[in-house]
CSV table of N, CA and C in Angstrom, one decimal:
chain,number,residue,atom,x,y,z
V,572,PHE,N,2.9,-20.5,5.3
V,572,PHE,CA,2.4,-21.5,6.1
V,572,PHE,C,3.7,-22.3,6.5
V,573,GLY,N,3.9,-22.3,7.7
V,573,GLY,CA,5.1,-22.8,8.2
V,573,GLY,C,5.0,-24.4,8.1
V,574,CYS,N,6.2,-25.0,8.4
V,574,CYS,CA,6.4,-26.5,8.2
V,574,CYS,C,5.9,-27.2,9.4
V,575,GLY,N,5.7,-26.6,10.5
V,575,GLY,CA,5.2,-27.4,11.7
V,575,GLY,C,4.8,-26.4,12.7
V,576,HIS,N,4.1,-27.0,13.8
V,576,HIS,CA,3.5,-26.3,14.7
V,576,HIS,C,3.8,-26.9,16.0
V,577,ARG,N,3.6,-26.0,17.2
V,577,ARG,CA,4.1,-26.4,18.5
V,577,ARG,C,3.1,-27.6,18.9
V,578,LEU,N,1.9,-27.6,18.7
V,578,LEU,CA,0.8,-28.4,19.2
V,578,LEU,C,1.2,-29.9,18.4
V,579,GLY,N,2.0,-30.1,17.6
V,579,GLY,CA,2.1,-31.2,16.8
V,579,GLY,C,1.5,-31.4,15.7
V,580,ARG,N,0.5,-30.3,15.4
V,580,ARG,CA,-0.4,-30.3,14.1
V,580,ARG,C,0.6,-29.6,13.0
V,581,SER,N,0.7,-30.2,11.9
V,581,SER,CA,1.4,-29.7,10.8
V,581,SER,C,0.6,-28.8,9.9
V,582,LEU,N,1.3,-27.6,9.5
V,582,LEU,CA,0.6,-26.8,8.6
V,582,LEU,C,1.3,-27.4,7.2
V,583,LEU,N,1.3,-26.6,6.3
V,583,LEU,CA,1.6,-27.2,4.8
V,583,LEU,C,3.4,-27.3,5.0
V,584,GLY,N,3.9,-28.5,4.7
V,584,GLY,CA,5.3,-28.5,4.5
V,584,GLY,C,5.8,-28.0,3.2
V,585,PRO,N,7.2,-28.1,3.1
V,585,PRO,CA,7.6,-27.5,1.8
V,585,PRO,C,7.0,-28.1,0.5
V,586,ALA,N,6.8,-29.5,0.5
V,586,ALA,CA,6.2,-30.2,-0.9
V,586,ALA,C,4.9,-29.5,-1.0
V,587,ASP,N,4.0,-29.6,0.0
V,587,ASP,CA,2.7,-29.2,-0.2
V,587,ASP,C,2.6,-27.6,-0.4
V,588,HIS,N,3.4,-26.9,0.2
V,588,HIS,CA,3.4,-25.5,-0.1
V,588,HIS,C,3.7,-25.3,-1.6
V,589,GLY,N,4.6,-26.0,-2.1
V,589,GLY,CA,5.0,-25.9,-3.4
V,589,GLY,C,3.8,-26.3,-4.3
V,590,LEU,N,3.0,-27.3,-4.1
V,590,LEU,CA,1.8,-27.7,-4.8
V,590,LEU,C,0.7,-26.7,-4.8
V,591,TYR,N,0.5,-26.0,-3.6
V,591,TYR,CA,-0.4,-25.1,-3.4
V,591,TYR,C,0.0,-23.9,-4.3
V,592,THR,N,1.3,-23.4,-4.2
V,592,THR,CA,1.7,-22.4,-5.3
V,592,THR,C,1.6,-22.6,-6.6
V,593,LEU,N,1.8,-23.8,-7.0
V,593,LEU,CA,1.7,-24.2,-8.6
V,593,LEU,C,0.4,-24.1,-8.8
V,594,ALA,N,-0.4,-24.6,-8.0
V,594,ALA,CA,-2.0,-24.5,-8.4
V,594,ALA,C,-2.6,-23.2,-8.5
V,595,LEU,N,-1.9,-22.1,-7.8
V,595,LEU,CA,-2.5,-20.9,-8.0
V,595,LEU,C,-1.8,-20.1,-9.0
V,596,VAL,N,-0.5,-20.5,-9.6
V,596,VAL,CA,0.3,-19.8,-10.5
V,596,VAL,C,-0.5,-19.9,-11.9
V,597,VAL,N,-1.1,-21.0,-12.3
V,597,VAL,CA,-1.7,-21.1,-13.5
V,597,VAL,C,-2.8,-20.1,-13.6
V,598,PRO,N,-3.9,-20.2,-12.8
V,598,PRO,CA,-5.0,-19.3,-12.8
V,598,PRO,C,-4.7,-17.6,-12.7
V,599,LEU,N,-3.7,-17.4,-11.8
V,599,LEU,CA,-3.3,-16.0,-11.6
V,599,LEU,C,-2.6,-15.6,-12.9
V,600,LEU,N,-1.7,-16.2,-13.6
V,600,LEU,CA,-1.4,-16.0,-14.8
V,600,LEU,C,-2.3,-15.6,-15.8
V,601,LEU,N,-3.3,-16.6,-15.9
V,601,LEU,CA,-4.4,-16.4,-16.8
V,601,LEU,C,-5.2,-15.0,-16.5
V,602,VAL,N,-5.4,-14.7,-15.2
V,602,VAL,CA,-6.0,-13.4,-14.8
V,602,VAL,C,-5.4,-12.3,-15.5
V,603,SER,N,-4.1,-12.3,-15.2
V,603,SER,CA,-3.4,-11.2,-15.7
V,603,SER,C,-3.3,-11.1,-17.3
V,604,LEU,N,-3.3,-12.1,-18.0
V,604,LEU,CA,-3.3,-12.2,-19.5
V,604,LEU,C,-4.8,-11.9,-19.9
V,605,SER,N,-5.9,-12.3,-19.3
V,605,SER,CA,-7.2,-12.0,-19.8
V,605,SER,C,-7.7,-10.8,-19.5
V,606,ASP,N,-7.1,-10.0,-18.6
V,606,ASP,CA,-7.6,-8.6,-18.1
V,606,ASP,C,-7.4,-7.6,-19.3
V,607,GLY,N,-6.4,-7.8,-20.1
V,607,GLY,CA,-6.1,-6.8,-21.3
V,607,GLY,C,-5.9,-5.5,-20.8
V,608,GLY,N,-5.5,-5.2,-19.6
V,608,GLY,CA,-5.4,-3.7,-19.1
V,608,GLY,C,-6.8,-3.1,-18.6
V,609,MET,N,-7.8,-4.0,-18.6
V,609,MET,CA,-9.1,-3.3,-18.3
V,609,MET,C,-9.1,-2.6,-16.7
V,610,SER,N,-8.4,-3.4,-15.8
V,610,SER,CA,-8.5,-3.1,-14.4
V,610,SER,C,-7.6,-1.7,-14.3
V,611,PHE,N,-6.8,-1.4,-15.1
V,611,PHE,CA,-5.9,-0.3,-15.0
V,611,PHE,C,-6.7,0.9,-16.0
V,612,ALA,N,-7.3,0.6,-16.8
V,612,ALA,CA,-8.1,1.6,-17.4
V,612,ALA,C,-9.2,2.1,-16.5
V,613,LEU,N,-9.8,1.3,-15.6
V,613,LEU,CA,-10.7,1.7,-14.7
V,613,LEU,C,-10.2,2.7,-13.6
V,614,VAL,N,-8.8,2.8,-13.5
V,614,VAL,CA,-8.2,3.7,-12.7
V,614,VAL,C,-8.2,5.1,-13.4
V,615,ARG,N,-7.7,5.0,-14.5
V,615,ARG,CA,-7.5,6.2,-15.2
V,615,ARG,C,-8.4,6.8,-15.8
V,616,LEU,N,-9.3,6.1,-16.5
V,616,LEU,CA,-10.5,6.9,-17.2
V,616,LEU,C,-11.4,7.5,-16.5
V,617,PRO,N,-11.9,6.8,-15.3
V,617,PRO,CA,-13.0,7.6,-14.4
V,617,PRO,C,-12.3,8.7,-14.0
V,618,ALA,N,-11.0,8.7,-13.6
V,618,ALA,CA,-10.6,9.8,-12.9
V,618,ALA,C,-10.5,11.1,-13.9
V,619,GLY,N,-10.2,10.8,-15.3
V,619,GLY,CA,-10.2,11.8,-16.1
V,619,GLY,C,-11.5,12.3,-16.4
V,620,LEU,N,-12.6,11.4,-16.5
V,620,LEU,CA,-13.9,11.8,-16.8
V,620,LEU,C,-14.5,12.7,-15.5
V,621,GLY,N,-14.1,12.2,-14.5
V,621,GLY,CA,-14.6,12.9,-13.1
V,621,GLY,C,-14.1,14.3,-13.0
V,622,ALA,N,-12.8,14.5,-13.4
V,622,ALA,CA,-12.0,15.9,-13.5
V,622,ALA,C,-12.8,16.8,-14.5
V,623,GLU,N,-13.4,16.2,-15.7
V,623,GLU,CA,-14.0,16.9,-16.6
V,623,GLU,C,-15.5,17.1,-16.2
V,624,GLY,N,-16.0,16.5,-15.2
V,624,GLY,CA,-17.3,16.8,-14.7
V,624,GLY,C,-18.3,15.8,-15.2
V,625,ASN,N,-17.8,14.6,-15.9
V,625,ASN,CA,-18.7,13.8,-16.7
V,625,ASN,C,-18.8,12.5,-15.8
V,626,SER,N,-19.5,12.6,-14.6
V,626,SER,CA,-19.6,11.4,-13.8
V,626,SER,C,-20.5,10.5,-14.4
V,627,ALA,N,-21.5,10.7,-15.0
V,627,ALA,CA,-22.4,9.6,-15.8
V,627,ALA,C,-21.6,8.7,-16.6
V,628,LYS,N,-20.7,9.4,-17.5
V,628,LYS,CA,-19.9,8.7,-18.4
V,628,LYS,C,-19.0,7.7,-17.7
V,629,ALA,N,-18.5,8.1,-16.5
V,629,ALA,CA,-17.6,7.5,-15.8
V,629,ALA,C,-18.3,6.3,-15.1
V,630,ASP,N,-19.6,6.4,-14.6
V,630,ASP,CA,-20.4,5.5,-14.1
V,630,ASP,C,-20.6,4.4,-15.2
V,631,ARG,N,-20.9,4.9,-16.5
V,631,ARG,CA,-21.2,3.7,-17.6
V,631,ARG,C,-19.8,3.0,-17.8
V,632,LEU,N,-18.6,3.7,-17.7
V,632,LEU,CA,-17.4,2.9,-18.0
V,632,LEU,C,-17.2,1.9,-17.0
V,633,ILE,N,-17.4,2.1,-15.7
V,633,ILE,CA,-17.3,1.1,-14.6
V,633,ILE,C,-18.2,0.0,-14.9
V,634,LYS,N,-19.5,0.3,-15.3
V,634,LYS,CA,-20.4,-0.8,-15.5
V,634,LYS,C,-19.9,-1.7,-16.8
V,635,SER,N,-19.3,-1.0,-17.6
V,635,SER,CA,-18.7,-1.6,-18.9
V,635,SER,C,-17.6,-2.5,-18.4
V,636,GLY,N,-16.8,-2.1,-17.4
V,636,GLY,CA,-15.7,-2.7,-17.2
V,636,GLY,C,-16.0,-4.1,-16.3
V,637,PHE,N,-17.2,-4.1,-15.7
V,637,PHE,CA,-17.6,-5.2,-15.1
V,637,PHE,C,-18.3,-6.2,-16.0
V,638,LEU,N,-18.9,-5.6,-17.0
V,638,LEU,CA,-19.4,-6.6,-18.1
V,638,LEU,C,-18.2,-7.2,-18.8
V,639,VAL,N,-17.1,-6.5,-19.2
V,639,VAL,CA,-16.0,-7.1,-19.9
V,639,VAL,C,-15.4,-8.2,-18.8
V,640,GLN,N,-15.3,-7.9,-17.6
V,640,GLN,CA,-14.7,-8.8,-16.7
V,640,GLN,C,-15.7,-10.1,-16.6
V,641,ALA,N,-16.8,-9.9,-16.7
V,641,ALA,CA,-17.7,-11.2,-16.7
V,641,ALA,C,-17.7,-11.9,-17.9
V,642,HIS,N,-17.4,-11.2,-19.1
V,642,HIS,CA,-17.3,-11.9,-20.3
V,642,HIS,C,-15.9,-12.7,-20.3
V,643,ASN,N,-15.0,-12.1,-19.7
V,643,ASN,CA,-13.6,-12.9,-19.7
V,643,ASN,C,-13.7,-14.0,-18.8
V,644,GLN,N,-14.8,-14.5,-18.2
V,644,GLN,CA,-14.8,-15.7,-17.6
V,644,GLN,C,-14.7,-16.9,-18.2
V,645,ARG,N,-14.7,-16.9,-19.6
V,645,ARG,CA,-14.4,-18.1,-20.4
V,645,ARG,C,-13.0,-18.6,-20.0
V,646,THR,N,-12.0,-17.6,-19.6
V,646,THR,CA,-10.8,-17.9,-19.4
V,646,THR,C,-10.8,-19.0,-18.1
V,647,ARG,N,-11.7,-18.7,-17.1
V,647,ARG,CA,-12.0,-19.8,-16.0
V,647,ARG,C,-12.2,-21.2,-16.6
V,648,PHE,N,-13.1,-21.2,-17.5
V,648,PHE,CA,-13.3,-22.5,-18.0
V,648,PHE,C,-12.2,-23.2,-18.8
V,649,ILE,N,-11.5,-22.3,-19.5
V,649,ILE,CA,-10.3,-22.9,-20.2
V,649,ILE,C,-9.3,-23.4,-19.2
V,650,CYS,N,-9.1,-22.7,-18.0
V,650,CYS,CA,-8.2,-23.0,-16.9
V,650,CYS,C,-8.8,-24.4,-16.3
V,651,TYR,N,-10.0,-24.5,-16.0
V,651,TYR,CA,-10.6,-25.6,-15.5
V,651,TYR,C,-10.5,-26.9,-16.5
V,652,LEU,N,-10.8,-26.7,-17.6
V,652,LEU,CA,-10.7,-27.9,-18.5
V,652,LEU,C,-9.4,-28.2,-19.0
V,653,GLY,N,-8.5,-27.1,-19.0
V,653,GLY,CA,-7.1,-27.3,-19.4
V,653,GLY,C,-6.3,-27.9,-18.2
V,654,SER,N,-6.8,-28.0,-17.1
V,654,SER,CA,-6.0,-28.5,-16.0
V,654,SER,C,-5.7,-29.9,-16.2
V,655,THR,N,-6.5,-30.6,-17.0
V,655,THR,CA,-6.2,-31.9,-17.3
V,655,THR,C,-5.0,-32.1,-18.2
V,656,VAL,N,-4.6,-31.1,-18.9
V,656,VAL,CA,-3.3,-31.1,-19.6
V,656,VAL,C,-2.3,-30.4,-19.1
V,657,ILE,N,-2.6,-29.2,-18.3
V,657,ILE,CA,-1.5,-28.4,-17.7
V,657,ILE,C,-0.8,-29.2,-16.7
V,658,ALA,N,-1.6,-29.9,-15.8
V,658,ALA,CA,-0.9,-30.4,-14.6
V,658,ALA,C,-0.1,-31.6,-15.0
V,659,PRO,N,-0.6,-32.5,-15.8
V,659,PRO,CA,0.3,-33.8,-16.0
V,659,PRO,C,1.3,-33.7,-17.1
V,660,ILE,N,1.0,-32.8,-18.2
V,660,ILE,CA,1.9,-32.6,-19.3
V,660,ILE,C,2.7,-31.6,-19.2
V,661,ILE,N,2.3,-30.4,-18.8
V,661,ILE,CA,3.3,-29.2,-18.8
V,661,ILE,C,3.9,-29.1,-17.4
V,662,LEU,N,3.3,-29.5,-16.4
V,662,LEU,CA,4.0,-29.1,-15.0
V,662,LEU,C,4.6,-30.5,-14.5
V,663,LYS,N,4.2,-31.7,-15.3
V,663,LYS,CA,4.5,-32.9,-14.8
V,663,LYS,C,4.0,-33.3,-13.4
V,664,ARG,N,2.9,-32.9,-13.0
V,664,ARG,CA,2.4,-33.0,-11.7
V,664,ARG,C,0.9,-33.4,-11.8
V,665,PRO,N,0.4,-34.5,-12.2
V,665,PRO,CA,-1.0,-34.9,-12.5
V,665,PRO,C,-1.6,-34.8,-11.1
V,666,GLU,N,-1.1,-34.8,-10.1
V,666,GLU,CA,-1.9,-34.8,-8.8
V,666,GLU,C,-2.4,-33.3,-8.6
V,667,LEU,N,-2.0,-32.3,-9.3
V,667,LEU,CA,-2.2,-31.0,-9.3
V,667,LEU,C,-3.6,-30.7,-10.1
V,668,THR,N,-4.0,-31.5,-10.7
V,668,THR,CA,-5.4,-31.3,-11.6
V,668,THR,C,-6.4,-31.0,-10.8
V,669,PRO,N,-6.9,-31.8,-9.6
V,669,PRO,CA,-8.1,-31.0,-8.8
V,669,PRO,C,-7.9,-29.6,-8.3
V,670,PHE,N,-6.5,-29.5,-7.9
V,670,PHE,CA,-6.3,-28.2,-7.2
V,670,PHE,C,-6.2,-27.0,-8.1
V,671,ILE,N,-5.9,-27.3,-9.4
V,671,ILE,CA,-5.9,-26.3,-10.4
V,671,ILE,C,-7.3,-25.9,-10.8
V,672,GLN,N,-8.2,-27.0,-10.8
V,672,GLN,CA,-9.6,-26.9,-11.1
V,672,GLN,C,-10.5,-26.0,-10.0
V,673,LEU,N,-9.9,-26.3,-8.7
V,673,LEU,CA,-10.5,-25.5,-7.8
V,673,LEU,C,-10.0,-23.9,-7.7
V,674,ALA,N,-8.7,-24.0,-8.0
V,674,ALA,CA,-8.1,-22.7,-8.0
V,674,ALA,C,-8.5,-21.9,-9.2
V,675,SER,N,-9.2,-22.4,-10.3
V,675,SER,CA,-9.7,-21.6,-11.5
V,675,SER,C,-10.7,-20.7,-11.0
V,676,LEU,N,-11.3,-20.9,-9.8
V,676,LEU,CA,-12.3,-19.8,-9.4
V,676,LEU,C,-11.6,-18.6,-9.0
V,677,VAL,N,-10.3,-18.7,-8.8
V,677,VAL,CA,-9.5,-17.4,-8.6
V,677,VAL,C,-9.8,-16.4,-9.8
V,678,ILE,N,-9.7,-16.8,-10.9
V,678,ILE,CA,-10.0,-16.1,-12.1
V,678,ILE,C,-11.3,-15.2,-11.9
V,679,LEU,N,-12.4,-15.8,-11.5
V,679,LEU,CA,-13.7,-15.1,-11.2
V,679,LEU,C,-13.5,-14.0,-10.0
V,680,PHE,N,-12.9,-14.4,-8.9
V,680,PHE,CA,-13.0,-13.7,-7.7
V,680,PHE,C,-12.0,-12.5,-7.9
V,681,GLN,N,-10.8,-13.0,-8.5
V,681,GLN,CA,-9.6,-11.8,-8.6
V,681,GLN,C,-10.1,-10.8,-9.6
V,682,ALA,N,-10.8,-11.1,-10.6
V,682,ALA,CA,-11.4,-10.2,-11.5
V,682,ALA,C,-12.3,-9.2,-10.8
V,683,LEU,N,-13.2,-9.7,-10.1
V,683,LEU,CA,-14.2,-8.9,-9.2
V,683,LEU,C,-13.5,-8.1,-8.4
V,684,PHE,N,-12.5,-8.6,-7.5
V,684,PHE,CA,-11.6,-7.9,-6.6
V,684,PHE,C,-10.9,-6.7,-7.3
V,685,ASP,N,-10.3,-7.0,-8.3
V,685,ASP,CA,-9.5,-6.2,-9.0
V,685,ASP,C,-10.4,-4.9,-9.8
V,686,THR,N,-11.4,-5.3,-10.3
V,686,THR,CA,-12.2,-4.2,-10.9
V,686,THR,C,-12.8,-3.3,-9.9
V,687,ILE,N,-13.2,-3.9,-8.6
V,687,ILE,CA,-13.8,-3.2,-7.7
V,687,ILE,C,-12.6,-2.1,-7.1
V,688,THR,N,-11.5,-2.7,-6.7
V,688,THR,CA,-10.7,-1.8,-6.1
V,688,THR,C,-9.9,-0.7,-7.0
V,689,ARG,N,-9.8,-1.2,-8.4
V,689,ARG,CA,-9.4,-0.2,-9.2
V,689,ARG,C,-10.5,0.9,-9.5
V,690,SER,N,-11.8,0.5,-9.4
V,690,SER,CA,-12.8,1.6,-9.8
V,690,SER,C,-12.7,2.5,-8.5
V,691,PHE,N,-12.7,1.9,-7.4
V,691,PHE,CA,-12.5,3.0,-6.0
V,691,PHE,C,-11.5,4.1,-6.3
V,692,ILE,N,-10.4,3.5,-6.8
V,692,ILE,CA,-9.3,4.4,-7.2
V,692,ILE,C,-9.5,5.4,-8.3
V,693,GLY,N,-10.3,5.0,-9.2
V,693,GLY,CA,-10.6,5.9,-10.4
V,693,GLY,C,-11.6,6.8,-9.8
V,694,PHE,N,-12.4,6.6,-8.9
V,694,PHE,CA,-13.2,7.5,-8.5
V,694,PHE,C,-12.9,8.6,-7.3
V,695,ASP,N,-11.5,8.2,-7.0
V,695,ASP,CA,-10.8,9.0,-6.1
V,695,ASP,C,-11.3,8.5,-4.5
V,696,LEU,N,-11.7,7.2,-4.5
V,696,LEU,CA,-12.1,6.8,-3.1
V,696,LEU,C,-11.2,5.7,-2.7
V,697,MET,N,-9.9,6.3,-2.5
V,697,MET,CA,-8.7,5.4,-2.1
V,697,MET,C,-9.0,4.7,-0.7
V,698,GLN,N,-9.8,5.4,0.1
V,698,GLN,CA,-9.8,4.8,1.5
V,698,GLN,C,-10.8,3.5,1.3
V,699,HIS,N,-11.6,3.4,0.3
V,699,HIS,CA,-12.4,2.2,0.1
V,699,HIS,C,-11.6,1.0,-0.5
V,700,SER,N,-10.8,1.5,-1.5
V,700,SER,CA,-9.8,0.6,-2.1
V,700,SER,C,-8.9,0.0,-1.1
V,701,VAL,N,-8.3,0.7,-0.2
V,701,VAL,CA,-7.4,0.3,0.7
V,701,VAL,C,-8.1,-0.7,1.8
V,702,SER,N,-9.4,-0.4,2.2
V,702,SER,CA,-10.1,-1.2,3.2
V,702,SER,C,-10.5,-2.6,2.7
V,703,ILE,N,-10.7,-2.6,1.3
V,703,ILE,CA,-11.0,-3.8,0.7
V,703,ILE,C,-9.8,-4.7,0.6
V,704,GLN,N,-8.8,-4.1,0.4
V,704,GLN,CA,-7.4,-4.8,0.3
V,704,GLN,C,-7.0,-5.3,1.7
V,705,ILE,N,-7.2,-4.5,2.7
V,705,ILE,CA,-6.9,-4.9,4.0
V,705,ILE,C,-7.8,-6.1,4.3
V,706,ILE,N,-9.0,-5.9,4.1
V,706,ILE,CA,-10.0,-7.1,4.4
V,706,ILE,C,-9.5,-8.5,3.6
V,707,GLN,N,-9.2,-8.3,2.5
V,707,GLN,CA,-8.7,-9.5,1.7
V,707,GLN,C,-7.4,-10.0,2.3
V,708,THR,N,-6.4,-9.2,2.6
V,708,THR,CA,-5.3,-9.5,3.2
V,708,THR,C,-5.3,-10.3,4.6
V,709,VAL,N,-6.1,-9.7,5.4
V,709,VAL,CA,-6.4,-10.3,6.6
V,709,VAL,C,-7.0,-11.7,6.6
V,710,LEU,N,-8.1,-11.7,5.9
V,710,LEU,CA,-8.8,-13.0,5.6
V,710,LEU,C,-7.9,-14.1,5.0
V,711,LYS,N,-7.1,-13.8,4.1
V,711,LYS,CA,-6.2,-14.6,3.5
V,711,LYS,C,-5.2,-15.2,4.5
V,712,GLY,N,-4.8,-14.3,5.3
V,712,GLY,CA,-3.8,-14.6,6.3
V,712,GLY,C,-4.4,-15.5,7.3
V,713,ALA,N,-5.7,-15.4,7.7
V,713,ALA,CA,-6.4,-16.1,8.7
V,713,ALA,C,-7.0,-17.3,8.1
V,714,LEU,N,-7.9,-17.3,7.1
V,714,LEU,CA,-8.6,-18.4,6.7
V,714,LEU,C,-7.8,-19.7,6.1
V,715,GLY,N,-6.7,-19.3,5.3
V,715,GLY,CA,-5.9,-20.4,4.8
V,715,GLY,C,-5.2,-21.2,5.8
V,716,PRO,N,-4.5,-20.5,6.7
V,716,PRO,CA,-3.9,-21.4,7.6
V,716,PRO,C,-4.8,-22.0,8.6
V,717,ALA,N,-5.9,-21.4,9.1
V,717,ALA,CA,-6.8,-22.0,9.8
V,717,ALA,C,-7.5,-23.3,9.2
V,718,LEU,N,-7.7,-23.2,8.0
V,718,LEU,CA,-8.3,-24.4,7.2
V,718,LEU,C,-7.2,-25.3,7.1
V,719,VAL,N,-5.9,-25.1,7.0
V,719,VAL,CA,-4.9,-26.1,6.8
V,719,VAL,C,-4.8,-26.8,8.2
V,720,PHE,N,-4.7,-25.9,9.2
V,720,PHE,CA,-4.7,-26.4,10.7
V,720,PHE,C,-5.6,-27.5,11.1
V,721,VAL,N,-6.9,-27.2,10.7
V,721,VAL,CA,-7.9,-28.3,10.9
V,721,VAL,C,-7.9,-29.4,10.2
V,722,GLY,N,-7.0,-29.5,9.3
V,722,GLY,CA,-6.9,-30.8,8.5
V,722,GLY,C,-7.3,-30.7,6.9
V,723,PHE,N,-7.3,-29.4,6.4
V,723,PHE,CA,-7.8,-29.5,5.1
V,723,PHE,C,-6.6,-29.6,4.1
V,724,GLY,N,-5.5,-29.3,4.6
V,724,GLY,CA,-4.3,-29.2,3.8
V,724,GLY,C,-4.4,-28.3,2.8
V,725,ILE,N,-3.9,-28.8,1.4
V,725,ILE,CA,-3.9,-27.8,0.2
V,725,ILE,C,-5.2,-27.2,-0.1
V,726,TRP,N,-6.3,-28.2,0.3
V,726,TRP,CA,-7.5,-27.8,-0.1
V,726,TRP,C,-8.0,-26.6,0.7
V,727,GLY,N,-7.7,-26.6,1.8
V,727,GLY,CA,-7.8,-25.6,2.9
V,727,GLY,C,-7.3,-24.2,2.5
V,728,ALA,N,-6.0,-24.3,2.2
V,728,ALA,CA,-5.2,-23.1,1.7
V,728,ALA,C,-5.8,-22.5,0.5
V,729,ILE,N,-6.1,-23.4,-0.5
V,729,ILE,CA,-6.9,-22.7,-1.7
V,729,ILE,C,-8.1,-22.0,-1.4
V,730,TRP,N,-9.0,-22.9,-0.6
V,730,TRP,CA,-10.3,-22.3,-0.4
V,730,TRP,C,-10.1,-20.9,0.7
V,731,GLY,N,-9.1,-21.0,1.5
V,731,GLY,CA,-8.9,-19.8,2.3
V,731,GLY,C,-8.5,-18.5,1.1
V,732,TYR,N,-7.8,-18.7,0.4
V,732,TYR,CA,-7.5,-17.7,-0.6
V,732,TYR,C,-8.6,-17.3,-1.4
V,733,LEU,N,-9.5,-18.3,-1.9
V,733,LEU,CA,-10.7,-17.8,-2.6
V,733,LEU,C,-11.7,-17.1,-1.7
V,734,LEU,N,-11.8,-17.8,-0.5
V,734,LEU,CA,-12.9,-17.0,0.3
V,734,LEU,C,-12.5,-15.7,0.6
V,735,ALA,N,-11.1,-15.4,0.8
V,735,ALA,CA,-10.8,-14.0,1.2
V,735,ALA,C,-11.0,-13.0,0.0
V,736,LEU,N,-10.8,-13.6,-1.1
V,736,LEU,CA,-11.1,-12.7,-2.5
V,736,LEU,C,-12.6,-12.6,-2.5
V,737,ALA,N,-13.4,-13.5,-2.4
V,737,ALA,CA,-14.8,-13.4,-2.5
V,737,ALA,C,-15.5,-12.5,-1.5
V,738,VAL,N,-15.1,-12.6,-0.2
V,738,VAL,CA,-15.6,-11.9,0.7
V,738,VAL,C,-15.2,-10.3,0.6
V,739,ALA,N,-14.0,-10.1,0.2
V,739,ALA,CA,-13.5,-8.7,0.0
V,739,ALA,C,-14.2,-8.0,-1.2
V,740,GLY,N,-14.2,-8.9,-2.3
V,740,GLY,CA,-14.8,-8.3,-3.5
V,740,GLY,C,-16.5,-8.1,-3.2
V,741,SER,N,-17.0,-8.9,-2.5
V,741,SER,CA,-18.3,-8.8,-2.3
V,741,SER,C,-18.6,-7.5,-1.5
V,742,ALA,N,-17.7,-7.5,-0.5
V,742,ALA,CA,-17.9,-6.3,0.5
V,742,ALA,C,-17.8,-5.0,-0.2
V,743,GLY,N,-16.7,-5.0,-1.4
V,743,GLY,CA,-16.5,-3.8,-2.1
V,743,GLY,C,-17.7,-3.5,-2.9
V,744,ALA,N,-18.3,-4.6,-3.5
V,744,ALA,CA,-19.5,-4.4,-4.3
V,744,ALA,C,-20.6,-3.8,-3.5
V,745,LEU,N,-20.6,-4.3,-2.3
V,745,LEU,CA,-21.9,-3.6,-1.4
V,745,LEU,C,-21.7,-2.2,-1.2
V,746,VAL,N,-20.3,-1.7,-1.1
V,746,VAL,CA,-20.1,-0.3,-0.9
V,746,VAL,C,-20.4,0.5,-2.3
C-alpha cells in the first residue's frame, strides 16, 4: 500500500502500514504455532495412503484434519482476549488492541485456507490448490487497497486480508 495516490487520496502511509503489519503479526504467529504440523501432514499422509490405494482412509484423515483445525480455534479466542495485554504491554501500542481483535479472525480463515490447499496437494490436485492460492492473492491485492482507498484505512486493509482468505477458503471447500 503506497504512501500516496495521484488523485490526492492517501492509501496507508508508513505509520499506518506498520500498525497494519503489527496487527497481523500476532494472529499469524499464533496460526503457525497452533497448527502443530497438521497442514503439512495433510500433504504427506493422504498422498501415501492414495499411493497404497486406501482413499477411504485418506478421506477420513482429511476430515480429521478439519476437526483438529476447528478445535484449534480456541487460539483465536486467546488472541482476541489477549489483545488487551499484547497491544499495550508487549507491543507498547494500545491503539492496536481493536485491530488485533479483528485480525484474530485470520486464525480461523488461515486455518481453513491452509487445510484446504494442503489437502488438495495431498490428493495430487495441485491445480485446485494453485487456483485457490491465486484467488486469495488477487483478492488480497484488490480488496485491501480498495477498502483503504475509499476511506476505511487500517480497518479496510485488515478486512481485505480477511475477506480474501474467507472467499478463497470457501471456494476451495466448495470444490
